[in-house]
PDB file of C-alpha atoms in Angstrom:
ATOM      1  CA  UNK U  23      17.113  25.894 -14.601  1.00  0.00           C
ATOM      2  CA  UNK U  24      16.859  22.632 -12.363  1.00  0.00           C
ATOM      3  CA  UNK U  25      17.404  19.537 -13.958  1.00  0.00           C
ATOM      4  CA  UNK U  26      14.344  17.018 -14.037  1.00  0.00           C
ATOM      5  CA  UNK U  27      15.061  13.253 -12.275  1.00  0.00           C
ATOM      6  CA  UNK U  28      15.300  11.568 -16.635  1.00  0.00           C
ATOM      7  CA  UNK U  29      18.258  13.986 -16.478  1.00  0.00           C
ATOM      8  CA  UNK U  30      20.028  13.001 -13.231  1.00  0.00           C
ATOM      9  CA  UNK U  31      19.378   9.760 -13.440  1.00  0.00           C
ATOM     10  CA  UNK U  32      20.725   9.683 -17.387  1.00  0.00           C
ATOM     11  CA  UNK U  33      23.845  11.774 -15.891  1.00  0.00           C
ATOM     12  CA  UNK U  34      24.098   8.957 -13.116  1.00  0.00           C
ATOM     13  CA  UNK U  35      24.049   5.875 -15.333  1.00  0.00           C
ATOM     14  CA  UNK U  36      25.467   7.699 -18.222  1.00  0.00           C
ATOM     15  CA  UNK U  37      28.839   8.360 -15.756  1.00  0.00           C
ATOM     16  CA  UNK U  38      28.233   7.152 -12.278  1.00  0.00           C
ATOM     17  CA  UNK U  39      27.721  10.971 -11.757  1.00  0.00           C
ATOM     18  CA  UNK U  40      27.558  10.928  -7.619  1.00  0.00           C
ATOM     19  CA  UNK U  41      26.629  14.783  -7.735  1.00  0.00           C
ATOM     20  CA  UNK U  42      23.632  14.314  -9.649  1.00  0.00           C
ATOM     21  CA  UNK U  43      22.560  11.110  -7.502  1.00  0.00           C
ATOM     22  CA  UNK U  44      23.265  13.485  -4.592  1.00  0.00           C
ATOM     23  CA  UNK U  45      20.720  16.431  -5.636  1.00  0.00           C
ATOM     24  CA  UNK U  46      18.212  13.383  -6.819  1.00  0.00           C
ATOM     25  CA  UNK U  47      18.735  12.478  -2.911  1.00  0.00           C
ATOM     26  CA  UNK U  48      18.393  16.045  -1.639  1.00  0.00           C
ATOM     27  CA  UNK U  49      14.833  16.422  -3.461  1.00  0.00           C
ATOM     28  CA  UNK U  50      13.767  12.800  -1.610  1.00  0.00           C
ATOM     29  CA  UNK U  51      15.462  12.391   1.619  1.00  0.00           C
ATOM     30  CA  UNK U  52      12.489  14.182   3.376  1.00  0.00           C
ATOM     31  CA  UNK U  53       9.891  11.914   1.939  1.00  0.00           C
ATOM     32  CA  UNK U  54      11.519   8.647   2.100  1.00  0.00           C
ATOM     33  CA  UNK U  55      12.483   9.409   5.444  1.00  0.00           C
ATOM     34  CA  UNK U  56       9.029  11.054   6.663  1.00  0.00           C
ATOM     35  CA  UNK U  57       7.712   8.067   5.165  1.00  0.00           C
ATOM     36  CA  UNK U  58       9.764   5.512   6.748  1.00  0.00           C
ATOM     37  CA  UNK U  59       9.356   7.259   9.896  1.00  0.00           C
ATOM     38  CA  UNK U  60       5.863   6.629  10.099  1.00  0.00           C
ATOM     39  CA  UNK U  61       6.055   3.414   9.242  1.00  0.00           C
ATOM     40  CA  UNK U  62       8.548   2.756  12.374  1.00  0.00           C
ATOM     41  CA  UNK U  63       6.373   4.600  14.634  1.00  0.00           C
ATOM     42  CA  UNK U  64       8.584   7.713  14.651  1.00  0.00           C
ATOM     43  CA  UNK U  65      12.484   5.621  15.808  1.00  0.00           C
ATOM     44  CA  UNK U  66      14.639   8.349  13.620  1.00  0.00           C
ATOM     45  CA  UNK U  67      17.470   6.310  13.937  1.00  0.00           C
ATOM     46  CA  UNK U  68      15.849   2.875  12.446  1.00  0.00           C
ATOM     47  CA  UNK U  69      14.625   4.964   9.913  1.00  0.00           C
ATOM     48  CA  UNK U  70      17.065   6.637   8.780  1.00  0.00           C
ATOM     49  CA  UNK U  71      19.092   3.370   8.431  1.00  0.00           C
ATOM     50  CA  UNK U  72      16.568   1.877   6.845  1.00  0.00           C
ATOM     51  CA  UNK U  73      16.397   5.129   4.611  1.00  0.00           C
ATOM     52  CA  UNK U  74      20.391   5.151   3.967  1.00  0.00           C
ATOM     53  CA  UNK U  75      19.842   1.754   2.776  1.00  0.00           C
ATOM     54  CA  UNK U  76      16.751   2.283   0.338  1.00  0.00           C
ATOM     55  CA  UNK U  77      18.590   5.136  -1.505  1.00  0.00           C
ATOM     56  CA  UNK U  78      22.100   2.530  -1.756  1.00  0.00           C
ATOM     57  CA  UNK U  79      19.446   0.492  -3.409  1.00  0.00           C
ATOM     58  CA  UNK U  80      18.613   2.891  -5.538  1.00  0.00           C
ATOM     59  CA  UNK U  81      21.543   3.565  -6.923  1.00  0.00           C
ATOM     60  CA  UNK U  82      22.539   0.194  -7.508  1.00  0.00           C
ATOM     61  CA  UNK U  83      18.943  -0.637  -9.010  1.00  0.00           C
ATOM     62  CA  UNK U  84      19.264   2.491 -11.052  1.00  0.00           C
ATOM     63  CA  UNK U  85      19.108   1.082 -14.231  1.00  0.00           C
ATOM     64  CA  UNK U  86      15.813  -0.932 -13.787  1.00  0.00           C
ATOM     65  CA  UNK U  87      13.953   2.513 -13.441  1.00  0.00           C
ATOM     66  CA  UNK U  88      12.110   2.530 -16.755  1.00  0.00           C
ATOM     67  CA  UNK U  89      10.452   6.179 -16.430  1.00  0.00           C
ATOM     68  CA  UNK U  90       7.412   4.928 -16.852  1.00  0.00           C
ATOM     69  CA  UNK U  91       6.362   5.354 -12.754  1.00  0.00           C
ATOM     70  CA  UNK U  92       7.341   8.723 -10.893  1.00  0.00           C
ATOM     71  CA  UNK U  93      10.778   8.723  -9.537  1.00  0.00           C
ATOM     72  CA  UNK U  94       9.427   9.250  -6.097  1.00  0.00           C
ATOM     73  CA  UNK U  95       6.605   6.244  -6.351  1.00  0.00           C
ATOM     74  CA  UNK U  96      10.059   4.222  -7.517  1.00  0.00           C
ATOM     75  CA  UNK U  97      11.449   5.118  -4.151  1.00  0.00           C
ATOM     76  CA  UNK U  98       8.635   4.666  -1.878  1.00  0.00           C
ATOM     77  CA  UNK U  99       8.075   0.874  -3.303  1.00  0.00           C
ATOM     78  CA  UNK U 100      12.480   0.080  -2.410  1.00  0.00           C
ATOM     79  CA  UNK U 101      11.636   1.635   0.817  1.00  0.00           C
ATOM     80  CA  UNK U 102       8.429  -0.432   1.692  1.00  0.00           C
ATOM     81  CA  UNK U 103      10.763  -3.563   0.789  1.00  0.00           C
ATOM     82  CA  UNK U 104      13.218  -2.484   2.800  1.00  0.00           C
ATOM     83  CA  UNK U 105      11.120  -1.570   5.854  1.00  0.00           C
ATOM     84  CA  UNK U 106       9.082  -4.692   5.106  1.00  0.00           C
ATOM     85  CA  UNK U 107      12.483  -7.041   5.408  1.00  0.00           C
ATOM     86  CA  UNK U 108      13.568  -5.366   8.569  1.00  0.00           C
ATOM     87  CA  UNK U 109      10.615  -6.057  10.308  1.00  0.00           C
ATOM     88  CA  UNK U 110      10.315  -9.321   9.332  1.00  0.00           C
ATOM     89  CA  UNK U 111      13.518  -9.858  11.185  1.00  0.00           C
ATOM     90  CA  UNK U 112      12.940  -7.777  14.087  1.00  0.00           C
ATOM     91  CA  UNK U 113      10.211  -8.559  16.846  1.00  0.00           C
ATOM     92  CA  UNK U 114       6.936  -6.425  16.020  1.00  0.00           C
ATOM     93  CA  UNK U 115       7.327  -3.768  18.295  1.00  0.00           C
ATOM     94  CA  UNK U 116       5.415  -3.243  20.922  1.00  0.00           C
ATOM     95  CA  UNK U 117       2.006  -1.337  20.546  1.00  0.00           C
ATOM     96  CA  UNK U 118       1.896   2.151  21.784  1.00  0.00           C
ATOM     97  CA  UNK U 119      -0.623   2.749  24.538  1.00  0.00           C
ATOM     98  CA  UNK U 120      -3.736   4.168  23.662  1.00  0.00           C
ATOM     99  CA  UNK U 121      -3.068   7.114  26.267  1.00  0.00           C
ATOM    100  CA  UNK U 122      -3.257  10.171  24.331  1.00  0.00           C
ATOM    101  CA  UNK U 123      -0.221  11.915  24.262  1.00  0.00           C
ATOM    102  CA  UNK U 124       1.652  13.611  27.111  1.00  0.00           C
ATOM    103  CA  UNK U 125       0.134  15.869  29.169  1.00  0.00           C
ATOM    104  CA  UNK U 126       2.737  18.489  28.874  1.00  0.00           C
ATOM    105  CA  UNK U 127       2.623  18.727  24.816  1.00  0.00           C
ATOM    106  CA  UNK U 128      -0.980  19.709  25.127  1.00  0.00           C
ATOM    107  CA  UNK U 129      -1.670  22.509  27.722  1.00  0.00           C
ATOM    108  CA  UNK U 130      -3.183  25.835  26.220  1.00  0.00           C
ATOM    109  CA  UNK U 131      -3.450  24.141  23.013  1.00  0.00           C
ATOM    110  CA  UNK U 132      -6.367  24.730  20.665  1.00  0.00           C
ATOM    111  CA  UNK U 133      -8.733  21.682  20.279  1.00  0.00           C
ATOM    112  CA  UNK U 134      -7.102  21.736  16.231  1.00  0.00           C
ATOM    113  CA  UNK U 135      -3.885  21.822  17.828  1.00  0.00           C
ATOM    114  CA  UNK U 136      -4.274  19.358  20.189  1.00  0.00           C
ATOM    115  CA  UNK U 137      -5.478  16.958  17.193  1.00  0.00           C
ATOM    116  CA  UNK U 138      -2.256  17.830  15.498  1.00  0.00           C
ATOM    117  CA  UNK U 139      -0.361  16.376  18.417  1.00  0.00           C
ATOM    118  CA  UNK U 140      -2.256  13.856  18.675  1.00  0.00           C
ATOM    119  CA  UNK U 141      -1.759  12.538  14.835  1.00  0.00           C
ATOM    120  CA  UNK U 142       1.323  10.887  15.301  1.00  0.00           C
ATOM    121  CA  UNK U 143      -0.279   8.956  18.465  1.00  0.00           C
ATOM    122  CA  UNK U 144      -2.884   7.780  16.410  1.00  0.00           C
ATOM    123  CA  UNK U 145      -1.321   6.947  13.265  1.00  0.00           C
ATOM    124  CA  UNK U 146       1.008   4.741  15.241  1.00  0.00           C
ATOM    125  CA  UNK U 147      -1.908   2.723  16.257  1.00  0.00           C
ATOM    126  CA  UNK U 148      -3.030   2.006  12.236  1.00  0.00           C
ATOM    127  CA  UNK U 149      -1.988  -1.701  11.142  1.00  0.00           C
ATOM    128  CA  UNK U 150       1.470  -1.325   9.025  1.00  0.00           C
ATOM    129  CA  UNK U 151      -0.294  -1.650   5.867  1.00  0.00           C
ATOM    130  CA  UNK U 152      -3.599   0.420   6.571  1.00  0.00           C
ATOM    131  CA  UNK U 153      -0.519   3.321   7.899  1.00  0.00           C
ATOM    132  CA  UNK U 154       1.382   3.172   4.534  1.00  0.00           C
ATOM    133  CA  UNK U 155      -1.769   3.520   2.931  1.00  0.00           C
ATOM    134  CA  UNK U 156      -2.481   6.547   4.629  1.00  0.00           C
ATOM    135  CA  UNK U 157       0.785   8.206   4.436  1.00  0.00           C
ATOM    136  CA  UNK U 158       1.566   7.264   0.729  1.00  0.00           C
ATOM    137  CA  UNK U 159      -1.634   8.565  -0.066  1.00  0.00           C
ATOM    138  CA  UNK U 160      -2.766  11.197   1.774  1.00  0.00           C
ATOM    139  CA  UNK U 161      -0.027  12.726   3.019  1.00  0.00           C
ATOM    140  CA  UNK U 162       2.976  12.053   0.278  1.00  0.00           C
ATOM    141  CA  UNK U 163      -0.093  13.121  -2.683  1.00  0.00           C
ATOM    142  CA  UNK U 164       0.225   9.116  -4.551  1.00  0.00           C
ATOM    143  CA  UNK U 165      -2.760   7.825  -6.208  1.00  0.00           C
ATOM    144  CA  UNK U 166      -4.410   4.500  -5.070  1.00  0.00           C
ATOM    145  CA  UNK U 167      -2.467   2.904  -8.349  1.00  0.00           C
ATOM    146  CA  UNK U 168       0.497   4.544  -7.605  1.00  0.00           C
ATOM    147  CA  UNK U 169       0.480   3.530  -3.413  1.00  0.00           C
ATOM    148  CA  UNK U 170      -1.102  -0.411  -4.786  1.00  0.00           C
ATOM    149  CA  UNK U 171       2.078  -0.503  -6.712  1.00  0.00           C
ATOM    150  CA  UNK U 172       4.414   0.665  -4.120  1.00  0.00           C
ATOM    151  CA  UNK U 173       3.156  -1.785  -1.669  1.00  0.00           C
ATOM    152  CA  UNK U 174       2.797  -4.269  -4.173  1.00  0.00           C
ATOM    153  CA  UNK U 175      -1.160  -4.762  -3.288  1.00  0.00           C
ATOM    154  CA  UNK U 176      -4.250  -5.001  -4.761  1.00  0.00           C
ATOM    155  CA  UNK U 177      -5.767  -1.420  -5.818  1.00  0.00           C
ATOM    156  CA  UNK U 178      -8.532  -2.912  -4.057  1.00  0.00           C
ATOM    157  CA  UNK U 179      -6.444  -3.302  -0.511  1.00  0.00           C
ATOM    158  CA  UNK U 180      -5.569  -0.075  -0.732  1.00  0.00           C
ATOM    159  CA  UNK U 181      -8.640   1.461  -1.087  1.00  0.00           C
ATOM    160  CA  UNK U 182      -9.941  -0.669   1.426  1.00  0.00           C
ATOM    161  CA  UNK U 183      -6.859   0.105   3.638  1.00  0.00           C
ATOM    162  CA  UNK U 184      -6.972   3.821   3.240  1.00  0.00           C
ATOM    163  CA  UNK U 185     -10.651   4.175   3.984  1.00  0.00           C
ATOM    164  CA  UNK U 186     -10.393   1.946   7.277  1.00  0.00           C
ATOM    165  CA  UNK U 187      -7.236   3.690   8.229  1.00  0.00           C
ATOM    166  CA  UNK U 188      -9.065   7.153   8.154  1.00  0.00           C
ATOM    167  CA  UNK U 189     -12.060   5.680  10.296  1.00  0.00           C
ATOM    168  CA  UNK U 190      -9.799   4.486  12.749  1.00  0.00           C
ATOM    169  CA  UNK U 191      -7.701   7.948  12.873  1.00  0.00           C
ATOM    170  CA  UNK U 192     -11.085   9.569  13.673  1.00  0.00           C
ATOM    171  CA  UNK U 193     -12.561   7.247  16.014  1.00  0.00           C
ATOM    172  CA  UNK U 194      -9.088   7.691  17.899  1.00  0.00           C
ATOM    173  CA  UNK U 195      -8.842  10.948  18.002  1.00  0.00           C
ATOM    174  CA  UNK U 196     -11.985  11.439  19.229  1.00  0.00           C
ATOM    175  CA  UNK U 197     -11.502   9.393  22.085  1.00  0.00           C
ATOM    176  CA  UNK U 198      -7.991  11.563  23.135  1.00  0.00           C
ATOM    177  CA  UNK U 199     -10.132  14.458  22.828  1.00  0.00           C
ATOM    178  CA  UNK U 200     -12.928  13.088  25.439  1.00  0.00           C
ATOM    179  CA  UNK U 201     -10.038  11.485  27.245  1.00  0.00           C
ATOM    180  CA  UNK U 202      -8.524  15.306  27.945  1.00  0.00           C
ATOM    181  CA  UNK U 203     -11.979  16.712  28.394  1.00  0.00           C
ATOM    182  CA  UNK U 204     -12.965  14.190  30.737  1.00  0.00           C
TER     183      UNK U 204
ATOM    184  CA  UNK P   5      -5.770   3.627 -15.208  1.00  0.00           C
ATOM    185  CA  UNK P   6      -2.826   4.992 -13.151  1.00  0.00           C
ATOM    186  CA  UNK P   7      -3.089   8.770 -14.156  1.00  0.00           C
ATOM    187  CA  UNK P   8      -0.283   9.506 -11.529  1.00  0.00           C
ATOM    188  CA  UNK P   9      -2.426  11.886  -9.627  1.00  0.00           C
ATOM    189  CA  UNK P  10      -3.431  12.227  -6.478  1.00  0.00           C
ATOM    190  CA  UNK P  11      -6.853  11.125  -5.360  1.00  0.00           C
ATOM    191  CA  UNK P  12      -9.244  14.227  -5.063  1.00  0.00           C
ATOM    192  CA  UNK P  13      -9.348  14.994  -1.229  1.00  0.00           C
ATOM    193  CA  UNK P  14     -12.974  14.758   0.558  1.00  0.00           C
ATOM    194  CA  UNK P  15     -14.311  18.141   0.398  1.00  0.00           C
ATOM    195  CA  UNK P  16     -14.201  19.781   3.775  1.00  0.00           C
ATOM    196  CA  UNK P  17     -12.663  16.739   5.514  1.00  0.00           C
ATOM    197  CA  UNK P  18     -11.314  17.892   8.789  1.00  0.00           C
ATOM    198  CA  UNK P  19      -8.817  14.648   9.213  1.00  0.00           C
ATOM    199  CA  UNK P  20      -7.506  15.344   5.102  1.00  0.00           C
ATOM    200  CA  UNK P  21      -6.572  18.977   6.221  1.00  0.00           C
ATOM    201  CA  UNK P  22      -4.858  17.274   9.542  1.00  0.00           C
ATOM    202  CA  UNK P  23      -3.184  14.630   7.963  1.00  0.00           C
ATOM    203  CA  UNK P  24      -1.677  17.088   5.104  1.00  0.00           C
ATOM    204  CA  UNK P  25      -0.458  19.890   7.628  1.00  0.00           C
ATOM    205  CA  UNK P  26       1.524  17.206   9.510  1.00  0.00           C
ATOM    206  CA  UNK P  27       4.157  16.863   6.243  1.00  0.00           C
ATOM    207  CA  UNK P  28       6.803  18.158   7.998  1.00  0.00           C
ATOM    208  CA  UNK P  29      10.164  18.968   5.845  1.00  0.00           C
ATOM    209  CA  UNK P  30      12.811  16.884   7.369  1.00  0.00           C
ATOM    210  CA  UNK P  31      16.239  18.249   7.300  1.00  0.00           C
ATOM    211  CA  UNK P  32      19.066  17.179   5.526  1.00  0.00           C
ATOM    212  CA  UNK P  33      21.564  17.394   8.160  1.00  0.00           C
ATOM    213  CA  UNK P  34      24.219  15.614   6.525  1.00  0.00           C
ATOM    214  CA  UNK P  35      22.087  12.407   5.538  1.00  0.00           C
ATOM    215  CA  UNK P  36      22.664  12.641   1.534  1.00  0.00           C
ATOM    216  CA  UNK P  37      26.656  13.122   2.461  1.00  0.00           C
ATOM    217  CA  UNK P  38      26.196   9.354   4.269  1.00  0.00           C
ATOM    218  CA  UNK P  39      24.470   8.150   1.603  1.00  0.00           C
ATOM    219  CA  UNK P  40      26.896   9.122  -1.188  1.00  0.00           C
ATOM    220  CA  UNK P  41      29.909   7.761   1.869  1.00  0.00           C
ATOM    221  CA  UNK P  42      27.813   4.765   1.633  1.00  0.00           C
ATOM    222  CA  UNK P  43      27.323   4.174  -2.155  1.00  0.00           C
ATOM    223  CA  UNK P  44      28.993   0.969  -3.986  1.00  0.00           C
ATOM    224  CA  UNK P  45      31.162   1.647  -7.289  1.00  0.00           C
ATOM    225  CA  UNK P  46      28.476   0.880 -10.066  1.00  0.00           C
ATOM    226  CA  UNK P  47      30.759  -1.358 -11.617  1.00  0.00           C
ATOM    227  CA  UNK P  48      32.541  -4.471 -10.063  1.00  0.00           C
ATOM    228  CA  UNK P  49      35.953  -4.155  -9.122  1.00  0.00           C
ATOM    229  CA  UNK P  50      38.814  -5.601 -11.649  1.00  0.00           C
ATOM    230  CA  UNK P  51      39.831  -7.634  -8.569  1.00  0.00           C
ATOM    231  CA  UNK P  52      36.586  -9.230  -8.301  1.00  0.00           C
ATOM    232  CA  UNK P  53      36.340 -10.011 -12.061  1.00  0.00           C
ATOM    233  CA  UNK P  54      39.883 -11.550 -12.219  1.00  0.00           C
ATOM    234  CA  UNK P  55      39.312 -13.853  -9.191  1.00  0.00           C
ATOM    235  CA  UNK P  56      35.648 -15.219 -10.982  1.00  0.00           C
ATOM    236  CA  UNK P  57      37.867 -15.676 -14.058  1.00  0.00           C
ATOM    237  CA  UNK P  58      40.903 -17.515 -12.534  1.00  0.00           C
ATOM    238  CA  UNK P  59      38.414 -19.396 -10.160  1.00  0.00           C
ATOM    239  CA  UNK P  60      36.783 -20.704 -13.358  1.00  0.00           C
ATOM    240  CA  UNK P  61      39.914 -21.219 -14.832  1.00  0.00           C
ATOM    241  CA  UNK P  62      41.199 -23.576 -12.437  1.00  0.00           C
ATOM    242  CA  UNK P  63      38.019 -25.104 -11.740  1.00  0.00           C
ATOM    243  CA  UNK P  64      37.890 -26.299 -15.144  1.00  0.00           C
ATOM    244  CA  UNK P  65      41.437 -27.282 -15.325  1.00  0.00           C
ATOM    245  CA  UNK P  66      40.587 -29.563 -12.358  1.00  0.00           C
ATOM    246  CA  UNK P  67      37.959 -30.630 -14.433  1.00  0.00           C
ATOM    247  CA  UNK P  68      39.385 -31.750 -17.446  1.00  0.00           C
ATOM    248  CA  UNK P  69      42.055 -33.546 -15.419  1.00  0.00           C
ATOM    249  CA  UNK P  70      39.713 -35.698 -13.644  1.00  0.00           C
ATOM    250  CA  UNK P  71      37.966 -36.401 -16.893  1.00  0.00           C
ATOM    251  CA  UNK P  72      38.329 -40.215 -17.816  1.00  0.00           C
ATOM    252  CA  UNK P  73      40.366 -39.426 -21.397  1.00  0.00           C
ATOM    253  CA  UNK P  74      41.341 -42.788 -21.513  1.00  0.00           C
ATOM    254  CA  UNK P  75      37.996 -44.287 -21.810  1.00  0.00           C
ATOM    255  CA  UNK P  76      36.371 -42.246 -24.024  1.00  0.00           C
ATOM    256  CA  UNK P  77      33.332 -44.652 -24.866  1.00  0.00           C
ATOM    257  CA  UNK P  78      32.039 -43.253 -21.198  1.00  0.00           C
ATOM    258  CA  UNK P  79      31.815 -39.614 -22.816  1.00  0.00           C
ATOM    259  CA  UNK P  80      30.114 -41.007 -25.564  1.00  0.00           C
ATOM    260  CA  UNK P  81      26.362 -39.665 -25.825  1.00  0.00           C
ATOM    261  CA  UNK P  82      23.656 -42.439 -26.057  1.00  0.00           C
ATOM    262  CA  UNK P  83      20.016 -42.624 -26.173  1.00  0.00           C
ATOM    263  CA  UNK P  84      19.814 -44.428 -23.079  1.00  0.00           C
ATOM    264  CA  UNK P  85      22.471 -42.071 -21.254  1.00  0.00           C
ATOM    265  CA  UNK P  86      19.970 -41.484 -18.076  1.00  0.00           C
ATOM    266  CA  UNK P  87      19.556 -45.119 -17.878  1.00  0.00           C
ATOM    267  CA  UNK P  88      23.709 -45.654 -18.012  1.00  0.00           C
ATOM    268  CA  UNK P  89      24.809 -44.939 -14.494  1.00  0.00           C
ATOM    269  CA  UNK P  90      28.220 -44.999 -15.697  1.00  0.00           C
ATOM    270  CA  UNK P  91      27.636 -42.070 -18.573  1.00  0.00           C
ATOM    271  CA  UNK P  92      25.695 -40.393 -16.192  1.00  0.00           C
ATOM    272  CA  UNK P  93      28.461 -40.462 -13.742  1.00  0.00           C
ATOM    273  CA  UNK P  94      30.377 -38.732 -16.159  1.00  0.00           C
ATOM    274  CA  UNK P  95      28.421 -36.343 -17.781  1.00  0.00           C
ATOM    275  CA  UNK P  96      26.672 -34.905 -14.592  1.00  0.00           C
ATOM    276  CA  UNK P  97      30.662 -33.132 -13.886  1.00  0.00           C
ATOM    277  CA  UNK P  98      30.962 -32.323 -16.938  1.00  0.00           C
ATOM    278  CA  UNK P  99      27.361 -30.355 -17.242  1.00  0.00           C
ATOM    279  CA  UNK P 100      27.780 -28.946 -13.147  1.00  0.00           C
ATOM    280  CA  UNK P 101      31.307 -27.777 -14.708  1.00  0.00           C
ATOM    281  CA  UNK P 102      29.971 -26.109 -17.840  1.00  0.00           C
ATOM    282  CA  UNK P 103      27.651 -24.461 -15.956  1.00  0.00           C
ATOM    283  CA  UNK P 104      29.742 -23.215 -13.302  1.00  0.00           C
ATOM    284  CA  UNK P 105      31.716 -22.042 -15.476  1.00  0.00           C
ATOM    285  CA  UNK P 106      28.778 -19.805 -17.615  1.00  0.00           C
ATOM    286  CA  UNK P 107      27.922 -18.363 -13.903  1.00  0.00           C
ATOM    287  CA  UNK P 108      31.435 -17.330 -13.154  1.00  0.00           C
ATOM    288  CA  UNK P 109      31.988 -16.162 -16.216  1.00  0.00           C
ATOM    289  CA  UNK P 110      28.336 -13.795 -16.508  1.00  0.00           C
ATOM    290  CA  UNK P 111      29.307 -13.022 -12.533  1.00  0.00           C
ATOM    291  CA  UNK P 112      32.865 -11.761 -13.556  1.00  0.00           C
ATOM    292  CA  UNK P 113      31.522  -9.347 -16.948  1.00  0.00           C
ATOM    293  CA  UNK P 114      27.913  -8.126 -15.072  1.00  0.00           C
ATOM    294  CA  UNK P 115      27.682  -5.079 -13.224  1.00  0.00           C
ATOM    295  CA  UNK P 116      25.401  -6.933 -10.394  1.00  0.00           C
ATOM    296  CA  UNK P 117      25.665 -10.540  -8.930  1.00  0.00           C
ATOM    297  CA  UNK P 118      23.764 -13.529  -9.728  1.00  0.00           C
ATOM    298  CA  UNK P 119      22.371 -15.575  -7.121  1.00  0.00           C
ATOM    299  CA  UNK P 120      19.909 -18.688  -6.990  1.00  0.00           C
TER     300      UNK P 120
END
């Protein structure tokens, strides 16, 4: 039987048990990096620094986690603040183009495929927060209260930012479909 | 009230479906083996708590040797010691030592470090 995160984490601070902080990073890495990765517009290596340095975090932060929030929702909100302190030191970068993706990545696709391909496009061109929104939310399964306290917002913001988001995701991938058709 | 579950998804909402078939499991691929390469010992070092100690030490030391022992009406506490330039030359040291020394000391036996 797999042990639950209480029982890692208890086995971490308990004995600075490194295995058990290694499986509790095992069952995350995907969706702190996934998550980061969207947030830097898809640079692996940037986010997998920035991911390294949110589960380092972690462990030194350990003992703050009070059980009463999902271990995951815990990580997502020291990964926002890390993402959140890079950028504020680096440049914004620059905007992607609103070109639809390469040519190449779409031939014989199906339109559902093409719109698949064209997700990550799109995302990229959300506003940081109205992005995070989306991900936390509708791809990583948070709540509104859950993704308001990882971002450290308003429930109303992220309401607000996760309904915008999703009109602009449709409104843009409309216009890379009739950009292909046309 | 944070229930800790999701929000329902829009019935038949094409862009829901898309966005939740594009969770893609990332690999592993060595990251947790960085990570646990990369992770501090919980607890400070012995060398780190010895050096906060002895810094205190000696800074207090220095301290008490500067103190004016032989004119001990100026470490005297008055009413009117903000309004005394001389006790107040005095006892602001004394309280910047004292407190240094309460950091240091907190610093040298806590397992994370205290900064303004």
């Amino acid at each position: 039987m797999s042990l639950t995160d209480s029982d890692l984490i208890a086995r971490v601070l308990a004995c600075d048990d490194q295995h058990a902080y290694g499986e509790l990073v095992r069952r995350y890495q995907s969706p702190v990096r996934g998550f980061i990765m969207r947030l830097t517009r898809g640079d692996t290596h940037l986010a997998d620094d920035i991911a390294q340095e949110t589960f380092v975090r972690a462990w030194r932060k350990l003992h703050t986690w009070r059980g009463g929030s999902r271990f995951s929702t815990w990580l997502f909100s020291i990964a926002y603040h890390e993402f959140c302190k890079v950028a504020r030191k680096a440049a914004p970068p620059p905007c992607d183009s609103s070109e639809p993706p390469h040519e190449q990545e779409q031939t014989g696709d199906s339109p559902d495929t093409s719109a698949r391909i064209d997700l990550p496009a799109a995302l990229s061109q959300l506003r940081p927060d109205e992005r995070a929104a989306i991900v936390l939310c509708c791809q990583n399964g948070l709540s509104h209260e859950e993704a308001a306290q990882v971002l450290n917002c308003p429930l109303g913001t992220v309401k607000t930012n996760v309904l915008r988001g999703k009109e602009k995701l449709r409104k843009l991938l409309y216009e890379y479909r009739d950009a292909r058709t046309a | 009230m944070n229930t800790g579950m999701p929000e329902p998804p829009e019935e038949n909402d094409p862009l829901e479906t898309l966005l939740k078939e594009r969770i893609d499991y990332i690999e592993d691929a060595g990251f947790t083996d960085r990570v646990l390469q990369a992770l501090p010992s919980r607890r400070p070092s012995l060398a780190r708590r010895l050096i906060l100690l002895a810094a205190s030490a000696i800074g207090v030391a220095m301290a008490v040797w500067w103190l004016p022992w032989d004119q001990p009406t100026s470490l005297s506490i008055s009413g009117s010691i903000l309004n005394d330039t001389q006790q107040l030359g005095t006892w602001l040291p004394v309280c910047a030592v004292l407190f240094s020394l309460g950091w240091a000391v907190i610093n040298a036996l806590s397992d994370e470090p205290y900064l303004f």
